[in-house]
C-alpha cells in the first residue's frame, strides 16, 4: 500500500485555528493534559484491541497445538493460559502485569513477549530511520528545486512521482529485488541479516527494503513540499525578499521553504507512523524481522499478549511523535509560540 | 476563481456547454486529460469488460496452465489455465467499486460529522477533532487487520474497513473546509436572516465546501484503489476464484518469471486506474488552487 | 500415530494473515506406518528430479549450508513436541533422533536410538532395546530414563505434544517401565501391532533428555547437529556433532533464515544466496526448472486432497449423489489444472496405486453421462446446489476447489464455495459443515481408519458408520503378520470406499529447491530435510 | 531641479502581460517619470491602472508573464531594464528599494526581525557582528520601533501592522538606498498610524536625500507628503506636476473626478462617484478615460492625446485641458435626509460583549449605550480593535452579549438572531465589510437578492419576486442582465451593490452597515456611499454605519459615536464632532485626517503626532 493512503496531500494544512499557548505553566498544563489524553487513548485502543482479538479458547488452542489437538490437550492449554477466565478478567490481568513491566508470553507460551517485540521494534525503527534519512532530503530537494521552475522537468517529474505513488508496494519490492538482488546481485534477496548478520551484512540488508519504502515516501513528501513551497513562493514576503536582492537559494530555502515547512513536518510525522506500523508487505517480501510481520502473525493467531504489546508500543510512539511534531511545528511557526501582544 | 465562476462566464451559455464545462477542472491540464483518458479506459474495461471477455474468467484450461501469450490467448493463461485477458477484463470491479462505495460511505459519516462539528463548534467540535486525531494516528493497515480479525473477510467487511480508515481523513478535510466557510459573512448573513440551520448547511455551506472536498475525494478514491488492491493482495478482501486484480497479483506474483503477463496485466490495471485518478485529482486541485508561480522571478 | 504434520506446501506466497493458520492446519493423518508401505508409490529416492544427488561423486567434508524457509513462526519453540512449522521441524529433527527411522520410500523401519523392538503375541506389550554408547550433546549418556521421560512427556496433555494422539489411546504413563539402562518396556491398553512405527512417524517424536527444561535458551539432543543459535521466527544455525553415533556429518553446519514470501525465497535460490529451501507451491516450480545451478527436488504424492460430505445431510444422504460426484470428477484435468500435473490421480482411497495396500484392479472412473443419470435418479434432474467449505489460507485447497467447481459444473453440480479465513477454517468449516475440504497424508490404512472411518473416529465428517470397516481395522491391529495386514487392509479399503462419502481425487507432489552443488539430501516426512549425509560439491 | 539631483529616470516605459493564449496585453505605456533626491513622487489612480506594474517594471522586476516592451529606467548611468538578474540583485535592496503592498505580509513569518533586517546589510554592505547589530538597533530606533534590542528577537506577527510597516521601512533604509519605492504603504492602517508613517517617510527622505516614489490611490495622503504627483489611468500618466498645483488646479477630468470622489471632511461637498471602470489594458486609439468622462467630445475618441505641458511644470494628457470651464466638478453641497425626531427605533443599553478564546473572555465592548432614531444615520467610528464590529454584530444577533440590552421599537430583542421574531429579522438587515465574503459564491445575483423575500414574504409569487429583484437592481444601478451572474463575475463595487440590494429587499427599517466601503477604491466608495444615502433617504430607513474613516462618516451620517477600546468616548452630531471635538481621542482622530484645504485650493499637512 502506498504511503499516500494515509492522509490526503490536498489537506488544507491551515484547517486548525492557530493555537496560542501562553506561558510556560500553561504550556506544561497543556502538555500534561495531552499526555493524559494520550494515555487514555492508548488504554482505550488496548481495550478495544483485546476484545477484537478475542477468539474462542479452542480456536486459540488449535492455532497453537495444531488441529489434531485432543480435548484434554485443548483444556489443558486453556487452563495453562488462563483462557478459561472471563474476558474482562483476562484483560485486567494483562493490564495489571503490563503496567508493571511484565509483558507476558506469546500464546504458545514458548517466548516471553518482551525479547520478541523489542528487537522487532528496533529493526523496524532502524528501517524507518534509514528510509527517512535518505528519502526525505531527496523528496524535499526535488520538491523545492522543481517547484521554482515549472516547465518540462516539473511536468516530467510530476508524472514520474504520480506513477511511483500509484505503484503498489509489492510490485516495487519484487521489481527492485529482481533487478538489484537477483540480476545484479548487489544486495541480498532476503534481509534476514537485519536480525542475524554482521554489521556489514546488516547495512546491505537494509538497502532494498528501505529503497522500496522510499519509493512510497518520496512522492508523498515531494508532493507536500512542492505544494507548500509553491504556495509560499507566491506569498508577498517571498517577493519582498527577492526585491531585497537576496540570492535565489537564500530566498528559497530561508524564506519560502522555512515558511512552508509546517505541513512538511506533519507529512513526515505521518510517514513515520506509516513506516513504523504499516510496512507489513515490505517486511514479508524482504523477510525483515520487523514489527509489522510480528503483529500480523500475532493477530492472525490470536496472540493477544504479543499483539497488545506491539499496539501499545506503537501507540506510545505515535503519541511521542505527535508531541514532537507539535514542538517542531511550534519552532518552525513562531505564530504558535504565543503573541507578545 | 471558483468553479462556478469559470463555468458561468457568460449569461448566454447553453446548458449543454455548462454540462461539458464541468470537466474543465480536469481537462485544463494535459495531465488531467491523460488521467481522464486512463480512467475512462479503465471504466470501459470495468463496465464492458465482462461482456468483452473472450472466456468466462473462471473457465479452466482455456490453455495449458502458465502458457505465455500466443495462439489466440492475448495475455496467456494463469496457473489454473484461465485466460489472463478475460480475468483482466472482469477483475477491476472491486478495486474501483469498493473504494467508491467506501469513500461515499466515509463521506456520509466522517464527512458529515466533520461538517457538523465545524458548524456547531464548541465541545462537540473539540471531541470530534480529538477522535479524528486519534483515528488518524493509527496505521490504516492496522485498522484493517483489527476489523478483519474481528469480522472475517468479505466484500462488505472490506468496504467497511476502507470506510473506517477514510472516515476520519475525510472528516478532517470537511471539518477544515467547513470551518473556513462557517465564519464567512454570507453564513453570518443567513444567520442574521434567521435561516434554519439545515437551510444554512444545505444552501450556504455545502455548495462552498464542495470544491475542496470533491478534489480530496478524488484523491481518496485513488488511495482507496491502492488500499483495496493491497488488502486483496494480502488475501484480506476478495477470495478465490475471484478475478480481482489485487488477488490476481498476489496469486501470480510467484510465477512472474514464468508467465509475467498474469501478474503484469492486473498490475497495469491497478496502476492505470490509480495513476489516472491521481492525475485527475491533481488537475482538479490545481484548478482550484491556481498554483502558478508567475510572480516569483527567482 | 497421526503425526502432527506441517503444512509444507503451497501456501499463498504473500498472504500473511493466512499463513499462520495454514501451518496450523496441520492435520495429519497419517503418518507413515511401520513397516509399511505407504508411499511405496514414490518409488525410489525422494529426490527424484533429474539432477539427482546420485550423480555427484565422492562426498567431502566442510562447508555451511544456507537454508531459506518460508514456513516459520515466532511461536516456534525448542520443544519437539510442539513443532508446527517446517522451520521447527527441520531444525529440531536434525538435533534429535527418534527411536526408529522410517524410510519414506520403503516405509521399512531401521534402527536408530532403538536397536531392537519386539511385541508380545497379542501386540499389547512392546520391549525396546536401546543403542548403547550414545551421548547427549552436553556429554551425558543416553539411557532408558530419557525414553521413559519422553513417553511421559508425550502423554501429558499439558505438554501439548503432537505424539499424544498416537500414544494416548493405547497407553498411560504407568505403562512405561525401564528394567535396565538400555531397555524400555511399554504396556498397552489395547492391541496395536504397529505401535512403535506409528509413534516414530509422528512429528515431534524425537527422544528428549530426561529433565529437559523447555524454557531454556538451548537444548541438547543426540542428533547429527548441535544447536548453535536460535531466533524464533527468524532463523537458526546448527553445527556438526562430531560424536554422532551414526558417523559425523560432512557439513560444518547449517544456517537457516526465514523468508516468508515464496517469491522472495525463489529469487534467493536463483540469485545463489540460498542453497536449500523448504517446499514451494507447484505454480512456482517452473521458475526453478531448466536451470543449471538449481535443481527442483520433488516428493511424490506427498498428500491426498479430500472432499468430505456429511451423509446425514441432503443431498449426500443419497449415496447416488456422492457416486455421481465421483463420476463427474475428471481427475486428470483436476490434477493438470490445479497442480500443473504434479501428482497422481486417486481412486477415492488415500493410498497410491503403487502401494502394496492398494486393492488390485481399482481404477478411478470418469463418466459424466452416468453421473448425470445417477443425479437424475436421485431426484435432481436439473442439477443440485452444493456449498463447499474451503479456505484460500490453506495452501493448495483453494486451487483444488476452484478447479473442481468448474469440472463438475457440466454434470449438473452447482458448487458454491464458502470461503473461511484460515484462522477459522479448522474450527468452523472443517468437520462442521456438510461439504468441506481436507488433505490427508498417505498412511497406513489402519491409521486412516482410526481417524476417518472407525466408529467414533474424531475426524469422521461423513458421520457414517460401517461396522464391517470397524471390525476389519481391529483385526489389522491385532495381527503381527504383515501379509495378513495387507490383505485385511485391501479389503477394508474397498469396503470403506463403497460406504463412506469421501471423494479423494488426487495426490499432489511437493517440491523444494536445492543448489546443484549440494548433494546427499534426503527428504523424510518427519524431519522434512535430513542433512546428516549432505555435502557440498 | 538640477540634473545632479535626478536619482531615477524612467522614460518611455511600456509593459505587457502574456495572456493565457500567448498574446500580449499592454498594461503600461509611454511612462516618463523622474525621481529626485530628497523628493517624493506620488503615483495615484484607481486600482487596475497599472501603478504597481509600472513601479515594479521601473526597477527591472519582471516576473514570468510580464514583458517589458520598451523604454529605459536609468539609475545614474545604469539602465535597470537592461541588466541581467544577477546584476539587478546587486542593485535591489541596496541602491533601489521596493517595499511591496500589504505590509503585514511582506515580512517572512518564520524568521525573526533581526534575521530579516540583517540579510540585505550582510549581502550588500558586508556588515557583520557588532557593527551589524548596532546598525540594526539604530535603524529600528530611527523608524520608531520601541525597545529595538528586544524587537530583533521577535517575529513579525508579534508586531502591529503599523510597527511592521516601520520595520519594512527600516529594512528598506538599511543600505541607504538612492531610490525608495513604496507601494500602498498605508493601506489597512488606521488614520493615526498612517499619519505617523507618512511623517516618518518625510523625515527620512529629507534626512537621507532619498528619492522616493509613493504609489497610492489615496489622494489626500499623497497631497500630504509628495512633492510631485503623477496620475495614472489605463496604464498611462494622464497628468503630472507639482503637488500644489496639480491637486488644487487639476486639469485632467480624471484627476478632477478622483478628487471629487474623496470624502470632504469639511462636510461641505457631496461625494461624487466616477461611473464605469478603468480599461484592462492600454487604449491606443482614443482617450482611455473618454467612456467615463462627463466632458468627452468627438475628438476624445479619435486618438489618444499626448502628454503635453499645461502650465508651468504641470503636464496633462487631455485635448480639452485648456478649457477650464469643461472641467468643473459637480460641487453639490452635502445634504442629509431629515431625521424624524422623537422616535427611537433602536436603543442599545449598557451593552457588554466579550471575545472568547478557550476559557478566557476578553471584554471588547464595555457598556455601550445609544439610540438611533427613525431615518437617522448613526456612525460608529473607531480604529481597528475598538470593538465596533463586535458591537454591530451583537446588535444583529450574531455575537453573544455578556450583559445589556438591545431594544427595537421598544421591544427587547433576544441576543441570538435565530430566536428573534421574524418581523425583527426582517426589519433589521446587515451589510458586511467584504462583499467577497458576504455573498455566497454559489448563488447567482437573482437568488441572492430574492432570498430575503422568499423568507419574509413567502406569499410573493416567484414572478413577483423576480420583478422586485429587477426593480432593486435598477435602484442600485446594476444592469438587469446581471441577475444571473455569480459573485465571482462581478467587481467589488458591483458585489457591494448586490449586498445593499439584498439588505433593502426585505424592506427593513434599519440597516447595519459594517465598514461597507473599506475594501473598495475611493471612486467606488463614493458611489456606494451615495447609493446607501439615497436609498435610506428615499425609504426613511435608519442606518448604523460603522467606519474607521472619519471623513467618510461626515458625508453620510447625522450623528457619530466614537468608540475606543470598547468604550464610547463621545457621541454627537457629526458637524459638532468635527468642529469642536470634546474628547482628546476624537480630536486625535480628526486631526489625523488629511485635509484638502478647501479655501485656498491648497492642502494642509495634518499635525502628525508621531
CSV table of N, CA and C in Angstrom, one decimal, chain A residues 1-2 4-13 15-16 34 37 41 45 52 55 147 155 158-159 162-163 165-168 170-171 174 178 223 226 230 233-234 239 242 248 251-252 273 277-278 280-281 295-296 299 318, chain B residues 30-31 130 134 136-142 145-146 149-150 166 169 172-173 175-176 179 216 219-220 223 226-227 229-230 233-234 249 253 256-257 267 270-271 274-275 278-279 282 285-286 291-293 295-298:
chain,number,residue,atom,x,y,z
A,1,UNK,N,0.8,-1.2,0.0
A,1,UNK,CA,0.0,0.0,0.0
A,1,UNK,C,0.9,1.2,0.0
A,2,UNK,N,0.4,2.2,-0.7
A,2,UNK,CA,1.2,3.4,-0.8
A,2,UNK,C,1.1,4.2,0.5
A,4,UNK,N,0.7,7.2,0.6
A,4,UNK,CA,-0.2,8.3,0.5
A,4,UNK,C,-1.6,7.9,0.8
A,5,UNK,N,-1.8,6.7,1.1
A,5,UNK,CA,-3.1,6.3,1.6
A,5,UNK,C,-3.5,7.0,2.9
A,6,UNK,N,-2.5,7.4,3.6
A,6,UNK,CA,-2.7,7.8,4.9
A,6,UNK,C,-3.5,9.0,5.0
A,7,UNK,N,-3.0,10.1,4.4
A,7,UNK,CA,-3.7,11.3,4.6
A,7,UNK,C,-3.5,12.1,3.2
A,8,UNK,N,-4.5,12.7,2.9
A,8,UNK,CA,-4.5,13.4,1.6
A,8,UNK,C,-3.5,14.5,1.6
A,9,UNK,N,-2.8,14.6,0.5
A,9,UNK,CA,-1.8,15.7,0.4
A,9,UNK,C,-2.6,17.0,0.2
A,10,UNK,N,-3.8,16.8,-0.2
A,10,UNK,CA,-4.6,18.0,-0.5
A,10,UNK,C,-5.1,18.7,0.7
A,11,UNK,N,-4.9,18.0,1.8
A,11,UNK,CA,-5.5,18.5,3.0
A,11,UNK,C,-5.1,20.0,3.3
A,12,UNK,N,-6.0,20.8,3.5
A,12,UNK,CA,-5.6,22.2,3.8
A,12,UNK,C,-4.9,22.1,5.2
A,13,UNK,N,-3.7,22.5,5.2
A,13,UNK,CA,-3.0,22.4,6.5
A,13,UNK,C,-3.4,23.5,7.5
A,15,UNK,N,-6.2,24.1,8.4
A,15,UNK,CA,-7.6,24.0,8.9
A,15,UNK,C,-7.7,24.0,10.4
A,16,UNK,N,-6.6,24.0,11.1
A,16,UNK,CA,-6.7,24.1,12.5
A,16,UNK,C,-6.4,25.6,12.8
A,34,UNK,N,-2.4,16.8,27.4
A,34,UNK,CA,-2.2,16.0,26.2
A,34,UNK,C,-1.7,14.6,26.5
A,37,UNK,N,-4.4,12.5,27.9
A,37,UNK,CA,-5.3,12.2,26.8
A,37,UNK,C,-4.7,11.0,26.1
A,41,UNK,N,-6.1,7.3,25.5
A,41,UNK,CA,-6.2,6.8,24.1
A,41,UNK,C,-5.6,5.4,24.0
A,45,UNK,N,-7.4,2.0,23.2
A,45,UNK,CA,-7.0,1.1,22.0
A,45,UNK,C,-6.7,-0.3,22.4
A,52,UNK,N,-11.3,-7.2,20.3
A,52,UNK,CA,-11.3,-7.5,18.8
A,52,UNK,C,-10.5,-8.8,18.5
A,55,UNK,N,-10.6,-14.8,20.5
A,55,UNK,CA,-11.1,-16.0,19.8
A,55,UNK,C,-11.5,-17.0,20.9
A,147,UNK,N,9.9,23.1,-7.8
A,147,UNK,CA,8.8,24.0,-7.6
A,147,UNK,C,9.1,25.4,-8.1
A,155,UNK,N,7.0,18.9,-15.1
A,155,UNK,CA,5.9,18.0,-15.5
A,155,UNK,C,6.4,16.6,-15.6
A,158,UNK,N,6.6,15.2,-12.3
A,158,UNK,CA,5.2,15.0,-11.8
A,158,UNK,C,4.7,13.7,-12.2
A,159,UNK,N,4.9,13.4,-13.5
A,159,UNK,CA,4.3,12.1,-14.0
A,159,UNK,C,5.1,11.0,-13.3
A,162,UNK,N,3.9,10.6,-9.8
A,162,UNK,CA,2.5,10.1,-9.7
A,162,UNK,C,2.5,8.6,-10.0
A,163,UNK,N,3.2,8.2,-10.9
A,163,UNK,CA,3.3,6.8,-11.2
A,163,UNK,C,3.9,6.0,-10.1
A,165,UNK,N,3.9,6.8,-7.0
A,165,UNK,CA,2.9,6.8,-5.9
A,165,UNK,C,1.8,5.8,-6.1
A,166,UNK,N,1.6,5.5,-7.4
A,166,UNK,CA,0.4,4.7,-7.7
A,166,UNK,C,0.8,3.2,-7.8
A,167,UNK,N,2.1,2.9,-7.7
A,167,UNK,CA,2.5,1.5,-7.7
A,167,UNK,C,2.4,0.9,-6.4
A,168,UNK,N,1.7,-0.3,-6.4
A,168,UNK,CA,1.6,-1.0,-5.1
A,168,UNK,C,3.0,-1.4,-4.6
A,170,UNK,N,4.1,-4.1,-3.3
A,170,UNK,CA,4.6,-5.4,-3.6
A,170,UNK,C,5.2,-5.5,-5.0
A,171,UNK,N,4.7,-4.6,-5.9
A,171,UNK,CA,5.3,-4.6,-7.2
A,171,UNK,C,6.7,-3.9,-7.2
A,174,UNK,N,9.2,-6.4,-5.4
A,174,UNK,CA,9.7,-7.5,-6.3
A,174,UNK,C,10.6,-7.0,-7.4
A,178,UNK,N,14.3,-8.3,-8.0
A,178,UNK,CA,14.8,-9.0,-9.2
A,178,UNK,C,15.9,-8.2,-9.9
A,223,UNK,N,5.3,15.8,-2.9
A,223,UNK,CA,4.1,16.4,-3.2
A,223,UNK,C,3.7,17.6,-2.2
A,226,UNK,N,6.3,20.4,-2.7
A,226,UNK,CA,6.0,21.1,-3.9
A,226,UNK,C,4.9,22.1,-3.6
A,230,UNK,N,5.4,26.0,-3.4
A,230,UNK,CA,4.7,26.8,-4.4
A,230,UNK,C,3.9,27.9,-3.8
A,233,UNK,N,6.1,30.5,-2.3
A,233,UNK,CA,6.8,31.3,-3.3
A,233,UNK,C,5.9,32.4,-3.9
A,234,UNK,N,4.6,32.2,-3.8
A,234,UNK,CA,3.8,33.2,-4.4
A,234,UNK,C,3.3,34.2,-3.3
A,239,UNK,N,8.4,37.7,-2.5
A,239,UNK,CA,8.7,38.7,-3.5
A,239,UNK,C,9.5,39.8,-2.8
A,242,UNK,N,13.0,38.8,-2.6
A,242,UNK,CA,13.7,38.9,-3.9
A,242,UNK,C,14.0,40.3,-4.2
A,248,UNK,N,19.0,33.6,-4.9
A,248,UNK,CA,17.9,32.6,-5.1
A,248,UNK,C,17.8,31.6,-4.0
A,251,UNK,N,16.5,32.9,-0.8
A,251,UNK,CA,15.1,33.2,-0.8
A,251,UNK,C,14.3,31.9,-0.7
A,252,UNK,N,14.8,30.9,-1.5
A,252,UNK,CA,14.0,29.6,-1.5
A,252,UNK,C,14.1,28.9,-0.2
A,273,UNK,N,4.8,7.3,11.1
A,273,UNK,CA,3.7,6.4,11.6
A,273,UNK,C,3.5,5.3,10.6
A,277,UNK,N,4.3,1.4,11.5
A,277,UNK,CA,3.2,0.5,11.7
A,277,UNK,C,2.6,-0.2,10.5
A,278,UNK,N,3.0,0.2,9.3
A,278,UNK,CA,2.3,-0.3,8.2
A,278,UNK,C,3.1,-0.9,7.1
A,280,UNK,N,4.0,-4.0,6.5
A,280,UNK,CA,3.9,-5.4,6.5
A,280,UNK,C,4.3,-6.1,5.2
A,281,UNK,N,3.9,-5.5,4.1
A,281,UNK,CA,4.2,-6.1,2.8
A,281,UNK,C,5.7,-6.2,2.6
A,295,UNK,N,3.2,-8.4,14.3
A,295,UNK,CA,1.9,-8.1,14.7
A,295,UNK,C,0.8,-8.8,13.9
A,296,UNK,N,1.1,-8.9,12.6
A,296,UNK,CA,0.2,-9.6,11.7
A,296,UNK,C,0.0,-11.1,12.1
A,299,UNK,N,-1.9,-11.2,15.4
A,299,UNK,CA,-3.3,-11.0,15.2
A,299,UNK,C,-4.0,-12.3,14.6
A,318,UNK,N,3.5,6.9,18.5
A,318,UNK,CA,2.6,7.9,17.8
A,318,UNK,C,2.4,9.1,18.7
B,30,UNK,N,-2.8,19.0,-19.5
B,30,UNK,CA,-2.7,17.8,-20.3
B,30,UNK,C,-2.6,16.6,-19.4
B,31,UNK,N,-2.1,16.8,-18.2
B,31,UNK,CA,-2.0,15.6,-17.3
B,31,UNK,C,-3.4,15.2,-16.9
B,130,UNK,N,-10.6,15.6,18.3
B,130,UNK,CA,-9.7,14.7,19.1
B,130,UNK,C,-9.9,13.2,18.6
B,134,UNK,N,-7.0,10.9,16.9
B,134,UNK,CA,-6.7,9.5,17.4
B,134,UNK,C,-6.7,8.5,16.2
B,136,UNK,N,-6.6,9.0,13.2
B,136,UNK,CA,-5.6,9.3,12.1
B,136,UNK,C,-4.2,8.8,12.5
B,137,UNK,N,-3.9,8.6,13.8
B,137,UNK,CA,-2.6,8.1,14.1
B,137,UNK,C,-2.5,6.6,13.9
B,138,UNK,N,-3.6,6.0,13.8
B,138,UNK,CA,-3.5,4.5,13.6
B,138,UNK,C,-3.2,4.2,12.2
B,139,UNK,N,-2.2,3.3,11.9
B,139,UNK,CA,-1.9,2.9,10.5
B,139,UNK,C,-3.1,2.2,9.9
B,140,UNK,N,-3.5,2.6,8.7
B,140,UNK,CA,-4.7,2.0,8.1
B,140,UNK,C,-4.6,0.5,8.0
B,141,UNK,N,-3.5,0.0,7.8
B,141,UNK,CA,-3.4,-1.5,7.6
B,141,UNK,C,-3.7,-2.1,9.0
B,142,UNK,N,-3.3,-1.5,10.0
B,142,UNK,CA,-3.6,-2.0,11.4
B,142,UNK,C,-5.1,-2.0,11.6
B,145,UNK,N,-6.6,-4.8,9.7
B,145,UNK,CA,-6.4,-6.1,10.3
B,145,UNK,C,-7.3,-6.3,11.5
B,146,UNK,N,-7.4,-5.3,12.3
B,146,UNK,CA,-8.3,-5.4,13.5
B,146,UNK,C,-9.7,-5.7,13.1
B,149,UNK,N,-9.8,-9.2,11.5
B,149,UNK,CA,-9.6,-10.2,12.5
B,149,UNK,C,-10.9,-10.4,13.3
B,150,UNK,N,-11.6,-9.3,13.5
B,150,UNK,CA,-12.9,-9.4,14.3
B,150,UNK,C,-14.0,-9.9,13.5
B,166,UNK,N,-11.0,5.7,6.0
B,166,UNK,CA,-11.1,7.0,5.4
B,166,UNK,C,-12.0,8.0,6.1
B,169,UNK,N,-10.2,10.8,7.9
B,169,UNK,CA,-9.4,11.6,6.9
B,169,UNK,C,-10.4,12.6,6.2
B,172,UNK,N,-11.8,15.2,8.6
B,172,UNK,CA,-10.8,16.2,8.8
B,172,UNK,C,-10.9,17.3,7.8
B,173,UNK,N,-10.9,16.8,6.5
B,173,UNK,CA,-10.9,17.8,5.4
B,173,UNK,C,-12.2,18.6,5.4
B,175,UNK,N,-14.2,19.1,7.9
B,175,UNK,CA,-14.2,20.0,9.0
B,175,UNK,C,-13.4,21.2,8.7
B,176,UNK,N,-12.2,21.0,8.2
B,176,UNK,CA,-11.4,22.2,7.8
B,176,UNK,C,-12.1,23.1,6.8
B,179,UNK,N,-15.0,24.9,8.5
B,179,UNK,CA,-14.5,25.9,9.5
B,179,UNK,C,-14.2,27.2,8.7
B,216,UNK,N,-10.6,16.4,-2.9
B,216,UNK,CA,-10.0,15.5,-1.9
B,216,UNK,C,-10.5,14.1,-2.1
B,219,UNK,N,-8.9,12.2,-4.8
B,219,UNK,CA,-7.6,11.7,-4.3
B,219,UNK,C,-7.8,10.5,-3.4
B,220,UNK,N,-8.8,10.6,-2.6
B,220,UNK,CA,-9.1,9.5,-1.7
B,220,UNK,C,-9.5,8.2,-2.4
B,223,UNK,N,-6.3,6.6,-3.5
B,223,UNK,CA,-5.7,5.8,-2.4
B,223,UNK,C,-6.5,4.6,-2.1
B,226,UNK,N,-5.5,1.7,-4.3
B,226,UNK,CA,-4.3,1.0,-3.9
B,226,UNK,C,-4.5,0.2,-2.6
B,227,UNK,N,-5.3,0.8,-1.8
B,227,UNK,CA,-5.5,0.2,-0.5
B,227,UNK,C,-6.3,-1.1,-0.7
B,229,UNK,N,-6.5,-2.8,-3.4
B,229,UNK,CA,-5.7,-3.8,-4.1
B,229,UNK,C,-4.7,-4.4,-3.1
B,230,UNK,N,-4.2,-3.6,-2.2
B,230,UNK,CA,-3.2,-4.2,-1.2
B,230,UNK,C,-3.9,-5.2,-0.3
B,233,UNK,N,-4.5,-8.1,-2.1
B,233,UNK,CA,-3.2,-8.8,-2.3
B,233,UNK,C,-2.9,-9.6,-1.1
B,234,UNK,N,-3.2,-9.0,0.1
B,234,UNK,CA,-2.9,-9.7,1.3
B,234,UNK,C,-3.9,-10.8,1.6
B,249,UNK,N,-2.8,-10.5,-8.6
B,249,UNK,CA,-1.4,-10.1,-8.5
B,249,UNK,C,-0.8,-11.0,-7.5
B,253,UNK,N,2.2,-13.5,-8.6
B,253,UNK,CA,3.5,-12.9,-8.5
B,253,UNK,C,4.6,-14.0,-8.3
B,256,UNK,N,6.0,-15.0,-11.6
B,256,UNK,CA,6.2,-13.9,-12.5
B,256,UNK,C,7.2,-14.2,-13.6
B,257,UNK,N,8.2,-15.0,-13.3
B,257,UNK,CA,9.3,-15.2,-14.3
B,257,UNK,C,8.9,-16.2,-15.3
B,267,UNK,N,-1.4,-5.6,-12.6
B,267,UNK,CA,-0.6,-4.5,-12.0
B,267,UNK,C,-0.9,-3.3,-12.9
B,270,UNK,N,-4.3,-1.9,-12.1
B,270,UNK,CA,-4.4,-1.1,-10.8
B,270,UNK,C,-3.6,0.2,-11.0
B,271,UNK,N,-2.4,0.1,-11.6
B,271,UNK,CA,-1.6,1.3,-11.8
B,271,UNK,C,-2.3,2.4,-12.7
B,274,UNK,N,-5.1,4.0,-10.7
B,274,UNK,CA,-4.7,4.8,-9.7
B,274,UNK,C,-3.9,6.0,-10.2
B,275,UNK,N,-3.1,5.8,-11.2
B,275,UNK,CA,-2.4,7.0,-11.8
B,275,UNK,C,-3.4,7.9,-12.5
B,278,UNK,N,-5.3,9.8,-9.8
B,278,UNK,CA,-4.3,10.7,-9.2
B,278,UNK,C,-4.2,12.0,-10.1
B,279,UNK,N,-4.0,11.8,-11.4
B,279,UNK,CA,-3.8,12.9,-12.3
B,279,UNK,C,-5.1,13.8,-12.3
B,282,UNK,N,-5.3,15.7,-9.1
B,282,UNK,CA,-4.3,16.8,-9.0
B,282,UNK,C,-4.7,17.9,-9.9
B,285,UNK,N,-7.2,19.9,-8.2
B,285,UNK,CA,-6.6,20.7,-7.1
B,285,UNK,C,-5.9,21.9,-7.7
B,286,UNK,N,-5.2,21.7,-8.8
B,286,UNK,CA,-4.5,22.8,-9.4
B,286,UNK,C,-5.5,23.8,-9.8
B,291,UNK,N,-2.3,27.2,-8.6
B,291,UNK,CA,-0.9,27.3,-8.1
B,291,UNK,C,0.1,27.6,-9.2
B,292,UNK,N,0.1,28.9,-9.6
B,292,UNK,CA,1.2,29.2,-10.5
B,292,UNK,C,2.2,30.1,-9.8
B,293,UNK,N,3.4,30.0,-10.3
B,293,UNK,CA,4.4,30.8,-9.6
B,293,UNK,C,4.9,31.9,-10.5
B,295,UNK,N,4.7,34.9,-10.3
B,295,UNK,CA,5.2,36.1,-9.6
B,295,UNK,C,6.4,35.9,-8.8
B,296,UNK,N,7.4,35.1,-9.3
B,296,UNK,CA,8.5,34.9,-8.4
B,296,UNK,C,9.8,35.5,-8.8
B,297,UNK,N,10.1,35.5,-10.1
B,297,UNK,CA,11.3,36.0,-10.7
B,297,UNK,C,12.5,35.6,-9.8
B,298,UNK,N,12.6,34.3,-9.6
B,298,UNK,CA,13.8,33.8,-8.8
B,298,UNK,C,14.9,33.4,-9.7
